[in-house]
Short mmCIF file of C-alpha atoms and ligand atoms in Angstrom, two decimals:
data_model
loop_
_atom_site.label_atom_id
_atom_site.label_comp_id
_atom_site.label_asym_id
_atom_site.label_seq_id
_atom_site.Cartn_x
_atom_site.Cartn_y
_atom_site.Cartn_z
CA MET A 1 -71.03 -22.18 -8.68
CA LEU A 2 -68.15 -20.88 -6.60
CA ALA A 3 -64.60 -19.88 -7.57
CA ARG A 4 -61.83 -18.46 -5.48
CA THR A 5 -58.85 -16.40 -6.63
CA HIS A 6 -56.50 -14.00 -4.90
CA SER A 7 -55.59 -10.37 -5.26
CA ALA A 8 -54.03 -7.69 -3.07
CA VAL A 9 -54.81 -4.09 -2.19
CA LEU A 10 -52.67 -1.18 -1.15
CA HIS A 11 -52.97 0.32 2.30
CA GLY A 12 -50.76 3.39 2.59
CA ILE A 13 -47.48 2.18 1.16
CA GLU A 14 -47.94 -1.42 2.31
CA ALA A 15 -50.18 -4.07 0.77
CA ARG A 16 -52.34 -6.97 1.89
CA VAL A 17 -53.39 -10.12 0.08
CA LEU A 18 -57.12 -10.75 -0.30
CA ASP A 19 -59.28 -13.79 -0.96
CA VAL A 20 -61.61 -13.07 -3.84
CA GLU A 21 -64.62 -15.41 -3.66
CA VAL A 22 -67.05 -15.28 -6.54
CA ASP A 23 -70.40 -17.02 -6.44
CA VAL A 24 -72.90 -17.24 -9.28
CA GLY A 25 -76.34 -18.25 -8.14
CA GLY A 26 -79.75 -18.52 -9.71
CA GLY A 27 -81.99 -15.55 -10.09
CA LEU A 28 -81.84 -12.17 -11.72
CA PRO A 29 -78.56 -11.10 -13.34
CA THR A 30 -77.17 -8.90 -10.56
CA PHE A 31 -73.57 -8.11 -9.61
CA THR A 32 -72.76 -7.36 -5.97
CA ILE A 33 -69.42 -6.78 -4.27
CA VAL A 34 -69.18 -7.16 -0.49
CA GLY A 35 -66.34 -6.92 2.03
CA LEU A 36 -65.98 -3.17 2.72
CA PRO A 37 -65.17 -2.09 -0.83
CA ASP A 38 -64.88 1.62 -1.52
CA ALA A 39 -66.43 3.25 -4.59
CA SER A 40 -63.43 2.47 -6.80
CA ILE A 41 -63.74 -1.25 -6.04
CA ARG A 42 -67.54 -1.29 -6.36
CA GLU A 43 -67.15 0.06 -9.87
CA ALA A 44 -65.20 -3.11 -10.69
CA ARG A 45 -68.50 -4.67 -11.74
CA GLU A 46 -68.82 -2.25 -14.64
CA ARG A 47 -65.20 -2.68 -15.68
CA VAL A 48 -65.29 -6.48 -15.36
CA ARG A 49 -68.56 -6.79 -17.27
CA GLY A 50 -67.22 -4.63 -20.09
CA ALA A 51 -63.87 -6.41 -20.20
CA LEU A 52 -65.50 -9.86 -20.37
CA LYS A 53 -67.96 -8.81 -23.05
CA ASN A 54 -65.46 -6.99 -25.25
CA GLY A 55 -62.78 -9.58 -24.67
CA GLY A 56 -65.13 -12.25 -26.02
CA PHE A 57 -65.68 -14.06 -22.72
CA PRO A 58 -69.10 -15.07 -21.41
CA LEU A 59 -70.46 -13.57 -18.20
CA PRO A 60 -72.07 -16.47 -16.33
CA ALA A 61 -75.83 -16.00 -16.14
CA GLY A 62 -77.37 -15.34 -12.73
CA ALA A 63 -76.69 -13.37 -9.59
CA VAL A 64 -72.96 -12.67 -9.18
CA THR A 65 -71.67 -12.06 -5.66
CA VAL A 66 -68.04 -11.11 -5.06
CA ASN A 67 -66.76 -11.38 -1.49
CA LEU A 68 -63.46 -9.76 -0.59
CA ALA A 69 -62.02 -11.34 2.56
CA PRO A 70 -61.07 -10.68 5.27
CA ALA A 71 -64.13 -8.49 5.56
CA GLU A 72 -63.07 -6.26 8.41
CA TRP A 73 -60.71 -3.91 6.64
CA ARG A 74 -61.57 -1.29 4.10
CA LYS A 75 -60.37 -1.82 0.55
CA ALA A 76 -59.61 0.78 -2.05
CA GLY A 77 -58.21 0.89 -5.56
CA ALA A 78 -58.87 -1.04 -8.75
CA THR A 79 -56.25 -3.78 -8.42
CA VAL A 80 -58.79 -6.57 -7.83
CA ASP A 81 -60.51 -6.35 -11.27
CA LEU A 82 -58.34 -9.03 -12.87
CA ALA A 83 -58.90 -11.47 -9.99
CA VAL A 84 -62.68 -11.06 -10.25
CA ALA A 85 -62.62 -11.55 -14.03
CA ALA A 86 -60.38 -14.62 -13.70
CA ALA A 87 -62.77 -16.21 -11.19
CA LEU A 88 -65.74 -15.58 -13.50
CA CYS A 89 -63.79 -17.19 -16.36
CA GLU A 90 -63.22 -20.26 -14.15
CA ILE A 91 -66.93 -20.48 -13.44
CA ALA A 92 -67.75 -20.08 -17.13
CA GLY A 93 -65.30 -22.88 -17.87
CA VAL A 94 -63.01 -20.83 -20.13
CA ALA A 95 -60.14 -20.96 -17.62
CA PRO A 96 -58.98 -24.02 -15.66
CA ARG A 97 -59.71 -24.23 -11.94
CA GLU A 98 -56.97 -22.63 -9.88
CA ALA A 99 -54.20 -25.20 -9.66
CA ARG A 100 -51.50 -23.14 -7.99
CA ARG A 101 -51.15 -20.34 -5.50
CA ARG A 102 -51.33 -17.24 -7.63
CA VAL A 103 -52.29 -13.60 -7.17
CA PHE A 104 -53.94 -11.46 -9.83
CA LEU A 105 -53.18 -7.74 -9.87
CA GLY A 106 -54.59 -5.34 -12.43
CA GLU A 107 -57.23 -2.82 -13.30
CA LEU A 108 -59.36 -3.66 -16.34
CA GLY A 109 -60.44 -1.30 -19.08
CA LEU A 110 -63.78 -1.81 -20.82
CA SER A 111 -62.08 -3.21 -23.91
CA GLY A 112 -60.34 -5.85 -21.82
CA GLN A 113 -56.93 -4.19 -21.58
CA VAL A 114 -55.07 -4.48 -18.28
CA ARG A 115 -54.13 -1.06 -16.92
CA PRO A 116 -51.08 -0.21 -14.78
CA ILE A 117 -51.54 -0.02 -11.02
CA ARG A 118 -50.07 1.92 -8.14
CA GLY A 119 -47.92 0.21 -5.56
CA ALA A 120 -46.96 -2.81 -7.68
CA LEU A 121 -43.78 -3.39 -5.66
CA ALA A 122 -45.60 -3.43 -2.31
CA LEU A 123 -48.34 -5.64 -3.77
CA ALA A 124 -45.84 -8.14 -5.16
CA LEU A 125 -43.93 -8.16 -1.85
CA ALA A 126 -47.17 -8.90 0.00
CA ALA A 127 -47.88 -11.80 -2.36
CA LYS A 128 -44.40 -13.20 -1.77
CA GLU A 129 -44.66 -12.84 2.00
CA ALA A 130 -48.03 -14.58 2.01
CA GLY A 131 -46.40 -17.57 0.29
CA PHE A 132 -47.68 -17.12 -3.26
CA GLU A 133 -45.53 -18.24 -6.17
CA GLN A 134 -47.09 -16.63 -9.20
CA VAL A 135 -48.31 -13.08 -9.78
CA PHE A 136 -50.25 -11.87 -12.81
CA LEU A 137 -49.77 -8.14 -13.29
CA PRO A 138 -49.93 -5.31 -15.85
CA GLU A 139 -46.97 -5.29 -18.23
CA GLN A 140 -46.15 -1.68 -17.32
CA ASN A 141 -45.50 -2.79 -13.73
CA LEU A 142 -43.22 -5.72 -14.56
CA ALA A 143 -39.89 -3.93 -14.04
CA GLU A 144 -41.02 -2.69 -10.66
CA ALA A 145 -42.33 -6.04 -9.39
CA ALA A 146 -39.20 -7.76 -10.73
CA CYS A 147 -37.35 -6.21 -7.77
CA VAL A 148 -38.94 -8.99 -5.68
CA ASP A 149 -36.89 -12.16 -5.97
CA GLY A 150 -38.36 -15.60 -6.40
CA LEU A 151 -41.76 -14.79 -7.89
CA ASP A 152 -43.02 -16.11 -11.21
CA LEU A 153 -44.30 -12.90 -12.81
CA VAL A 154 -46.77 -13.08 -15.66
CA ALA A 155 -47.00 -9.64 -17.25
CA VAL A 156 -50.12 -9.20 -19.35
CA ALA A 157 -51.53 -6.47 -21.54
CA SER A 158 -55.11 -7.77 -21.56
CA LEU A 159 -57.57 -10.15 -19.94
CA GLY A 160 -57.25 -12.23 -23.11
CA GLU A 161 -53.52 -12.69 -22.51
CA ALA A 162 -54.13 -13.68 -18.89
CA ILE A 163 -56.66 -16.34 -19.90
CA ALA A 164 -54.37 -17.51 -22.71
CA HIS A 165 -51.58 -18.03 -20.19
CA LEU A 166 -53.91 -19.98 -17.90
CA THR A 167 -54.99 -22.21 -20.76
CA GLY A 168 -51.49 -23.18 -21.82
CA GLN A 169 -50.33 -20.48 -24.24
CA PRO A 170 -47.70 -18.86 -22.04
CA ILE A 171 -46.99 -15.14 -22.12
CA ALA A 172 -43.28 -14.65 -21.55
CA ARG A 173 -42.49 -10.98 -21.06
CA ARG A 174 -39.24 -10.48 -19.19
CA CYS A 175 -37.38 -7.39 -18.13
CA ALA A 176 -33.70 -6.53 -17.83
CA PRO A 177 -32.07 -7.59 -14.56
CA ILE A 178 -32.06 -4.92 -11.91
CA VAL A 179 -29.01 -2.96 -10.85
CA ALA A 180 -26.71 -4.34 -8.18
CA ASP A 181 -26.38 -3.02 -4.65
CA GLY A 182 -24.44 0.15 -3.90
CA GLU A 183 -24.18 1.49 -7.43
CA THR A 184 -24.46 5.19 -8.11
CA PRO A 185 -26.51 6.07 -11.17
CA ALA A 186 -25.11 8.58 -13.60
CA ALA A 187 -26.51 12.01 -12.77
CA LEU A 188 -27.09 14.90 -15.12
CA GLU A 189 -25.85 17.32 -12.52
CA ASP A 190 -22.41 17.41 -10.94
CA PHE A 191 -20.54 19.64 -8.52
CA ALA A 192 -17.94 20.03 -11.28
CA ASP A 193 -20.39 22.51 -12.89
CA VAL A 194 -20.15 24.90 -9.93
CA ARG A 195 -17.41 27.52 -10.21
CA GLY A 196 -15.96 29.08 -7.08
CA GLN A 197 -18.28 29.02 -4.03
CA ALA A 198 -15.67 27.24 -1.93
CA VAL A 199 -17.48 27.95 1.35
CA ALA A 200 -20.86 26.66 0.18
CA ARG A 201 -19.31 23.56 -1.38
CA ARG A 202 -17.50 22.79 1.83
CA ALA A 203 -20.62 23.32 3.94
CA LEU A 204 -22.71 21.04 1.72
CA GLU A 205 -20.03 18.36 1.99
CA ILE A 206 -20.39 18.62 5.77
CA ALA A 207 -24.19 18.46 5.42
CA ALA A 208 -23.90 15.26 3.38
CA ALA A 209 -21.35 13.67 5.69
CA GLY A 210 -23.23 14.32 8.92
CA GLY A 211 -26.85 14.56 7.81
CA HIS A 212 -27.03 18.20 8.87
CA HIS A 213 -29.91 20.35 7.61
CA ALA A 214 -28.77 23.53 5.83
CA LEU A 215 -29.98 26.99 4.89
CA LEU A 216 -28.46 28.82 1.93
CA VAL A 217 -28.71 32.60 2.12
CA GLY A 218 -27.72 34.76 -0.82
CA PRO A 219 -28.86 37.12 -3.57
CA PRO A 220 -30.81 35.87 -6.61
CA GLY A 221 -28.59 34.19 -9.17
CA ALA A 222 -25.88 33.33 -6.64
CA GLY A 223 -26.31 29.65 -7.42
CA LYS A 224 -28.33 28.48 -4.39
CA THR A 225 -30.65 26.28 -6.47
CA MET A 226 -27.72 25.00 -8.49
CA LEU A 227 -25.86 23.98 -5.32
CA ALA A 228 -28.88 22.37 -3.64
CA ARG A 229 -29.72 20.26 -6.72
CA ARG A 230 -26.28 18.73 -6.55
CA LEU A 231 -26.49 17.64 -2.92
CA PRO A 232 -28.00 14.19 -3.72
CA THR A 233 -25.01 13.49 -5.98
CA ILE A 234 -22.59 13.54 -3.04
CA LEU A 235 -24.69 11.38 -0.70
CA PRO A 236 -23.67 7.72 -0.41
CA PRO A 237 -25.25 5.36 -2.96
CA LEU A 238 -28.53 3.77 -1.94
CA SER A 239 -28.53 0.30 -0.46
CA ARG A 240 -30.97 -2.15 -2.02
CA ALA A 241 -33.22 -1.97 1.03
CA GLU A 242 -33.33 1.84 0.81
CA ALA A 243 -34.06 1.68 -2.93
CA ILE A 244 -36.98 -0.69 -2.30
CA GLU A 245 -38.32 1.59 0.41
CA ILE A 246 -38.18 4.64 -1.87
CA THR A 247 -39.72 2.77 -4.79
CA LYS A 248 -42.63 1.65 -2.61
CA ILE A 249 -43.36 5.22 -1.59
CA HIS A 250 -43.12 6.69 -5.08
CA SER A 251 -45.14 3.84 -6.56
CA ALA A 252 -47.93 4.16 -3.98
CA ALA A 253 -48.05 7.89 -4.73
CA GLY A 254 -48.39 7.16 -8.45
CA ARG A 255 -45.12 8.99 -9.15
CA LEU A 256 -43.17 6.21 -10.85
CA PRO A 257 -43.00 6.66 -14.62
CA ALA A 258 -44.65 3.73 -16.50
CA GLY A 259 -42.27 0.84 -17.03
CA SER A 260 -39.70 1.94 -14.47
CA GLY A 261 -38.09 -0.42 -12.01
CA LEU A 262 -36.26 0.23 -8.78
CA VAL A 263 -35.51 3.90 -8.04
CA ARG A 264 -31.72 4.19 -8.07
CA ALA A 265 -31.05 7.86 -7.42
CA ARG A 266 -31.62 9.65 -4.14
CA PRO A 267 -34.74 11.77 -4.45
CA PHE A 268 -34.56 15.53 -4.82
CA ARG A 269 -37.90 17.22 -4.16
CA ALA A 270 -38.41 20.95 -4.58
CA PRO A 271 -42.06 21.78 -3.87
CA HIS A 272 -43.25 25.27 -4.80
CA HIS A 273 -43.77 27.68 -1.89
CA GLY A 274 -47.50 27.75 -2.61
CA ILE A 275 -47.88 24.11 -1.52
CA SER A 276 -50.52 23.15 1.07
CA ALA A 277 -49.78 21.36 4.33
CA ALA A 278 -51.42 18.21 2.93
CA GLY A 279 -49.27 18.38 -0.18
CA LEU A 280 -46.16 18.72 1.90
CA VAL A 281 -46.74 16.12 4.62
CA GLY A 282 -49.32 13.89 2.89
CA GLY A 283 -53.07 13.59 3.08
CA GLY A 284 -56.31 12.77 1.31
CA PRO A 285 -59.12 10.31 2.15
CA HIS A 286 -56.85 7.36 1.29
CA PRO A 287 -53.70 9.06 2.49
CA ALA A 288 -51.10 9.60 -0.20
CA PRO A 289 -47.47 10.34 0.65
CA GLY A 290 -46.58 14.04 0.59
CA GLU A 291 -43.38 15.74 -0.54
CA ILE A 292 -41.58 14.97 2.74
CA SER A 293 -42.10 11.25 2.12
CA LEU A 294 -41.25 11.51 -1.56
CA ALA A 295 -37.97 13.05 -0.34
CA HIS A 296 -37.33 10.05 1.96
CA ARG A 297 -33.60 9.14 1.92
CA GLY A 298 -32.94 12.15 -0.27
CA VAL A 299 -33.17 15.92 -0.21
CA LEU A 300 -36.14 18.20 0.40
CA PHE A 301 -35.40 21.63 -1.03
CA LEU A 302 -37.51 24.54 0.18
CA ASP A 303 -36.61 27.44 -2.07
CA GLU A 304 -37.73 30.97 -1.08
CA LEU A 305 -38.29 29.77 2.48
CA PRO A 306 -39.97 32.98 3.76
CA GLU A 307 -42.66 32.61 1.06
CA PHE A 308 -43.99 29.33 2.51
CA ARG A 309 -47.06 29.66 4.67
CA ARG A 310 -46.24 29.52 8.34
CA ASP A 311 -48.69 26.73 9.13
CA VAL A 312 -47.23 24.69 6.26
CA LEU A 313 -43.72 25.00 7.68
CA GLU A 314 -45.02 24.21 11.17
CA ALA A 315 -46.46 20.96 9.77
CA ILE A 316 -43.01 19.54 9.01
CA ARG A 317 -41.54 20.18 12.45
CA GLN A 318 -42.70 16.96 14.05
CA PRO A 319 -42.02 14.68 11.08
CA LEU A 320 -38.58 16.29 10.80
CA GLU A 321 -37.90 15.10 14.32
CA GLU A 322 -39.58 11.69 14.11
CA ARG A 323 -38.63 10.89 10.51
CA ARG A 324 -42.04 9.36 9.96
CA ILE A 325 -45.55 10.70 9.73
CA ALA A 326 -48.78 9.05 10.79
CA LEU A 327 -51.90 10.12 8.90
CA VAL A 328 -55.01 9.00 10.72
CA ARG A 329 -58.24 8.29 8.81
CA VAL A 330 -61.47 6.39 9.39
CA GLY A 331 -59.98 3.29 7.76
CA GLY A 332 -57.01 3.36 10.16
CA ALA A 333 -53.67 5.11 10.27
CA SER A 334 -51.09 5.12 7.52
CA VAL A 335 -47.49 5.65 8.51
CA PHE A 336 -45.09 6.98 5.91
CA PRO A 337 -41.36 7.30 6.46
CA CYS A 338 -39.84 10.75 5.82
CA ASP A 339 -36.13 10.69 6.60
CA PHE A 340 -34.80 13.50 4.47
CA LEU A 341 -32.07 16.10 4.43
CA LEU A 342 -33.61 19.57 4.49
CA VAL A 343 -32.04 22.32 2.42
CA ALA A 344 -33.73 25.68 2.42
CA ALA A 345 -32.80 28.78 0.48
CA MET A 346 -33.67 32.44 0.80
CA ASN A 347 -32.60 35.91 -0.14
CA PRO A 348 -31.11 37.95 2.71
CA CYS A 349 -33.85 40.56 2.31
CA PRO A 350 -36.78 41.33 -0.02
CA CYS A 351 -34.54 42.98 -2.61
CA GLY A 352 -31.83 40.37 -2.21
CA ARG A 353 -28.90 42.77 -1.92
CA ALA A 354 -28.46 43.00 1.85
CA GLY A 355 -25.02 42.06 3.07
CA SER A 356 -23.58 41.94 -0.45
CA ALA A 357 -20.48 43.83 -1.45
CA GLY A 358 -21.49 47.38 -2.27
CA GLY A 359 -24.38 47.25 0.21
CA LEU A 360 -27.03 48.44 -2.24
CA CYS A 361 -29.98 47.21 -0.21
CA ALA A 362 -32.67 49.82 0.28
CA CYS A 363 -35.24 47.65 2.04
CA GLY A 364 -34.86 49.26 5.44
CA ASP A 365 -34.46 47.59 8.79
CA ALA A 366 -38.13 47.00 9.44
CA ASN A 367 -38.75 45.32 6.09
CA ARG A 368 -35.70 43.14 6.41
CA ARG A 369 -36.79 42.02 9.84
CA ARG A 370 -40.34 41.32 8.71
CA TYR A 371 -39.01 39.26 5.82
CA THR A 372 -36.66 37.05 7.81
CA GLY A 373 -39.04 36.99 10.77
CA LYS A 374 -41.54 35.05 8.65
CA ILE A 375 -39.54 31.88 9.04
CA SER A 376 -40.60 29.69 11.89
CA GLY A 377 -38.05 29.89 14.70
CA PRO A 378 -38.37 26.24 15.74
CA LEU A 379 -37.64 25.24 12.14
CA LEU A 380 -34.50 27.40 12.04
CA ASP A 381 -33.51 25.77 15.30
CA ARG A 382 -33.23 22.45 13.52
CA ILE A 383 -30.88 23.79 10.87
CA ASP A 384 -27.25 23.18 11.79
CA LEU A 385 -25.63 24.92 8.86
CA CYS A 386 -26.36 28.50 7.90
CA ILE A 387 -24.47 29.11 4.66
CA SER A 388 -23.87 32.48 3.13
CA VAL A 389 -23.77 32.25 -0.68
CA PRO A 390 -22.45 35.49 -2.18
CA ALA A 391 -22.94 36.30 -5.86
CA VAL A 392 -20.35 34.39 -7.86
CA THR A 393 -17.50 36.67 -8.91
CA TRP A 394 -16.68 37.32 -12.54
CA ASN A 395 -13.21 35.98 -11.86
CA ASP A 396 -14.55 32.62 -10.69
CA LEU A 397 -16.90 32.36 -13.63
CA ALA A 398 -14.36 33.45 -16.23
CA ARG A 399 -11.42 31.45 -14.96
CA GLY A 400 -13.19 28.43 -16.33
CA ALA A 401 -11.63 25.74 -14.15
CA PRO A 402 -14.28 23.12 -13.39
CA GLY A 403 -14.90 22.45 -9.72
CA GLU A 404 -14.16 19.17 -7.98
CA SER A 405 -16.44 16.38 -9.18
CA SER A 406 -19.32 14.95 -7.17
CA ALA A 407 -17.66 11.52 -7.24
CA ALA A 408 -14.53 12.86 -5.51
CA ILE A 409 -16.57 14.63 -2.83
CA ARG A 410 -18.80 11.59 -2.36
CA ALA A 411 -15.76 9.42 -1.68
CA ARG A 412 -14.81 11.67 1.27
CA VAL A 413 -18.42 11.74 2.48
CA GLU A 414 -18.55 7.94 2.51
CA LEU A 415 -15.30 7.69 4.47
CA ALA A 416 -16.53 10.25 6.99
CA ARG A 417 -19.78 8.31 7.42
CA GLN A 418 -17.84 5.13 8.06
CA ARG A 419 -15.83 6.91 10.74
CA ALA A 420 -19.01 8.33 12.22
CA ALA A 421 -20.55 4.86 12.34
CA ALA A 422 -17.60 3.66 14.41
CA HIS A 423 -18.21 6.14 17.21
CA ALA A 424 -22.01 6.28 16.95
CA PRO A 425 -24.27 3.80 18.73
CA ALA A 426 -26.35 1.30 16.78
CA GLY A 427 -28.35 2.95 14.02
CA GLY A 428 -25.91 5.81 13.79
CA THR A 429 -24.56 4.78 10.41
CA ALA A 430 -27.40 5.92 8.26
CA ALA A 431 -28.51 8.66 10.61
CA GLY A 432 -25.29 10.66 10.81
CA ASN A 433 -23.84 12.86 13.52
CA ALA A 434 -26.75 15.31 13.31
CA ARG A 435 -28.78 12.73 15.26
CA LEU A 436 -26.38 12.13 18.15
CA THR A 437 -28.06 12.73 21.50
CA ALA A 438 -26.37 15.00 24.02
CA ALA A 439 -25.04 11.99 25.94
CA GLU A 440 -23.77 10.26 22.80
CA LEU A 441 -22.19 13.51 21.72
CA GLU A 442 -20.22 13.78 24.95
CA ALA A 443 -18.74 10.35 24.38
CA ALA A 444 -18.22 10.80 20.65
CA ALA A 445 -16.81 14.31 20.53
CA PRO A 446 -14.21 14.80 23.26
CA LEU A 447 -12.68 18.27 23.00
CA ASP A 448 -8.98 18.92 23.34
CA GLY A 449 -7.75 21.70 25.65
CA ALA A 450 -7.97 24.47 23.08
CA GLY A 451 -11.36 23.22 21.97
CA ARG A 452 -12.65 23.36 25.52
CA ARG A 453 -11.43 26.96 25.92
CA LEU A 454 -13.09 27.93 22.63
CA ALA A 455 -16.38 26.32 23.71
CA GLU A 456 -16.24 28.27 26.94
CA THR A 457 -15.65 31.56 25.11
CA ALA A 458 -18.47 30.84 22.70
CA VAL A 459 -20.90 30.28 25.54
CA SER A 460 -19.77 33.06 27.87
CA ARG A 461 -18.82 35.77 25.39
CA LEU A 462 -20.76 35.08 22.17
CA GLY A 463 -23.86 34.09 24.08
CA LEU A 464 -24.17 30.67 22.45
CA SER A 465 -26.83 28.60 24.24
CA VAL A 466 -26.04 25.11 25.48
CA ARG A 467 -28.30 23.74 22.77
CA GLY A 468 -26.49 25.88 20.25
CA LEU A 469 -23.17 24.57 21.51
CA HIS A 470 -24.38 20.98 21.10
CA ARG A 471 -25.42 21.69 17.54
CA ALA A 472 -22.01 23.20 16.81
CA LEU A 473 -20.35 20.18 18.43
CA ARG A 474 -22.26 17.78 16.18
CA VAL A 475 -21.09 19.71 13.14
CA ALA A 476 -17.55 19.83 14.57
CA ARG A 477 -17.69 16.04 14.99
CA THR A 478 -18.57 15.71 11.31
CA ILE A 479 -15.74 18.06 10.30
CA ALA A 480 -13.31 15.99 12.38
CA ASP A 481 -14.62 12.83 10.68
CA LEU A 482 -14.02 14.40 7.27
CA GLU A 483 -10.48 15.20 8.36
CA GLU A 484 -9.94 11.74 9.80
CA CYS A 485 -9.37 13.00 13.33
CA ASP A 486 -10.50 11.08 16.41
CA ARG A 487 -10.58 14.16 18.62
CA VAL A 488 -12.48 17.34 17.95
CA ALA A 489 -9.96 20.17 17.78
CA ALA A 490 -10.51 23.90 18.28
CA GLY A 491 -10.24 24.43 14.52
CA HIS A 492 -13.13 22.02 13.88
CA LEU A 493 -15.28 23.73 16.48
CA SER A 494 -14.55 27.23 15.25
CA GLU A 495 -15.50 26.24 11.69
CA ALA A 496 -18.70 24.69 13.05
CA ILE A 497 -19.51 27.86 14.99
CA SER A 498 -18.98 29.93 11.85
CA TYR A 499 -21.97 28.16 10.28
CA ARG A 500 -24.05 29.23 13.25
CA LEU A 501 -23.44 32.92 12.77
CA ARG A 502 -26.93 33.73 11.69
CA THR A 503 -27.33 35.72 8.54
CA VAL A 504 -30.97 36.08 9.53
CA PRO A 505 -32.48 36.83 12.93
CA ASP A 506 -33.66 33.89 15.00
CA HIS A 507 -37.28 33.64 16.08
CA LYS A 508 -36.68 36.10 18.88
CA GLY A 509 -35.26 38.63 16.47
CA ARG A 510 -31.72 38.08 17.74
CA ILE A 511 -28.84 38.12 15.35
CA ASP A 512 -25.71 36.41 16.57
CA THR A 513 -23.33 38.83 14.94
CA PRO A 514 -24.67 42.06 13.53
CA ALA A 515 -21.72 42.24 11.14
CA SER A 516 -22.77 39.12 9.23
CA GLY A 517 -26.48 39.79 9.18
CA PRO A 518 -28.81 42.06 7.30
N1 ADP B 601 -20.97 29.28 -9.03
C1 ADP B 601 -21.53 29.15 -10.24
N2 ADP B 601 -20.89 28.46 -11.20
C2 ADP B 601 -21.44 28.31 -12.42
N3 ADP B 601 -22.64 28.80 -12.77
C3 ADP B 601 -23.33 29.49 -11.85
C4 ADP B 601 -22.82 29.69 -10.53
N4 ADP B 601 -23.72 30.41 -9.84
C5 ADP B 601 -24.76 30.63 -10.67
N5 ADP B 601 -24.52 30.09 -11.88
C6 ADP B 601 -25.43 30.15 -13.03
O1 ADP B 601 -26.48 31.01 -12.70
C7 ADP B 601 -27.72 30.34 -12.83
C8 ADP B 601 -28.68 30.80 -11.74
O2 ADP B 601 -28.31 30.23 -10.51
P1 ADP B 601 -29.39 29.75 -9.47
O3 ADP B 601 -28.88 28.52 -8.85
O4 ADP B 601 -30.73 29.67 -10.08
O5 ADP B 601 -29.32 30.96 -8.44
P2 ADP B 601 -30.25 31.23 -7.18
O6 ADP B 601 -31.00 29.98 -6.90
O7 ADP B 601 -29.29 31.60 -6.10
O8 ADP B 601 -31.13 32.37 -7.55
C9 ADP B 601 -27.39 28.88 -12.74
O9 ADP B 601 -28.30 28.07 -13.43
C10 ADP B 601 -26.02 28.82 -13.36
O10 ADP B 601 -26.14 28.70 -14.74
MG1 MG B 602 -33.02 29.72 -6.89
ZN1 ZN B 603 -32.82 44.61 0.45
#
């Protein structure tokens, strides 16, 4: 007796639909699964047996063979359990023969309950793209899969419910409609909470408008973490396509809370400095997305930057440039997107007091240098904005006037991004000015006379490298966009250069201006 159902398995953050063929032949009661299953799929036989028995369904007598096709690719995860059980129920005659194109997704527990799965959104999308109309899935994953239009979703809590639905007692769980495009979710944090810190606020607005990576340098308690946490609240709202992309990543990583639908807020990830390279960029035998991919389309915050291991920081250099990471394994490569805004924070020296008013630092030159020298030079090279965050003054704290709200800042950021899109080539919209190539920059950021003279001085007298000048020009372009200017003026460039004055030495131990550094 042969029955055929369908399921799907996750591969990285994408999914593929499978044929699940189940044959029950004569002979000893065995249970074999073929078609390159990994251990988690092979164990389906125990789960399916238990679920059938405890759910009150007969296991057909004889030798059971399950074939997962196509055979050539490796399959992992427990999403096929429900499809195997459904096929056995067809063979046993307790469920009707498959009449329509449907996909079964779900892990079974021994008592017959259907457990939530990872990657439900990607799995449902794969079913839709393969032309299926109906998807059975765990009830906890309904909200997530409901992001896919035009599928008939049957959300079940148990094998019993799935069979009941197949035999004409419909299960009708529905979820609330998903949020419309371009909406910004209410955030707990807001820039209105930040008193004073005019320079840092301004610099983060520029970071958001142009997609510029930033480093916050200041003593403990200055508000670096507070400022960084609020950066996602001034980025433009997510498009639906971006929200789907983020949800797929977080779902595949098992990071979506049960019952949640589309991710609406830009991610903010703040991994601890003890994290491994695999934790940061992704890894494992069936590669799981790392923090850089969980931060996709949002902010990656590296607090206490000098405390991160050097090899760990080196590991993000390439993905930072390519905005995707390929993790190669025996089963093939998984590619995860990782387009994030990097914000790092650090103290100016081990004691944290260097450069502050009063100058109470007693670390000594050598210690200060060793501390800041721990940061990878090539990483610093990719940071356009170096922001000094002094301790907040009592006056600012006590005056009590709330700062400008995130919504007001975000409105300017969105306008600046629209302007940037107009002078950037295709793809420039989402990317921001930070990604302009040297040639694009030349066309997009023409300098006026005074600007040209300033650029010349910066190169010849301040020793700014040509690369450094290009970085400053990208920032200047963003500042001009924020101020609704077509041309880049000397004022824009000088502000941009001020964010380059290193408060820490570069990888060669150079400090641009001794006065501003430790
Ligand atoms: N500018 C500020 N406005 C209001 N509160 C602030 C400000 N700066 C710091 N604080 C308060 O101090 C706390 C510590 O700031 P935090 O961001 O953790 O500092 P850092 O990360 O620089 O060590 C914050 O949670 C906040 O309550
Ligand atoms: Mg902090
Ligand atoms: Zn010190």
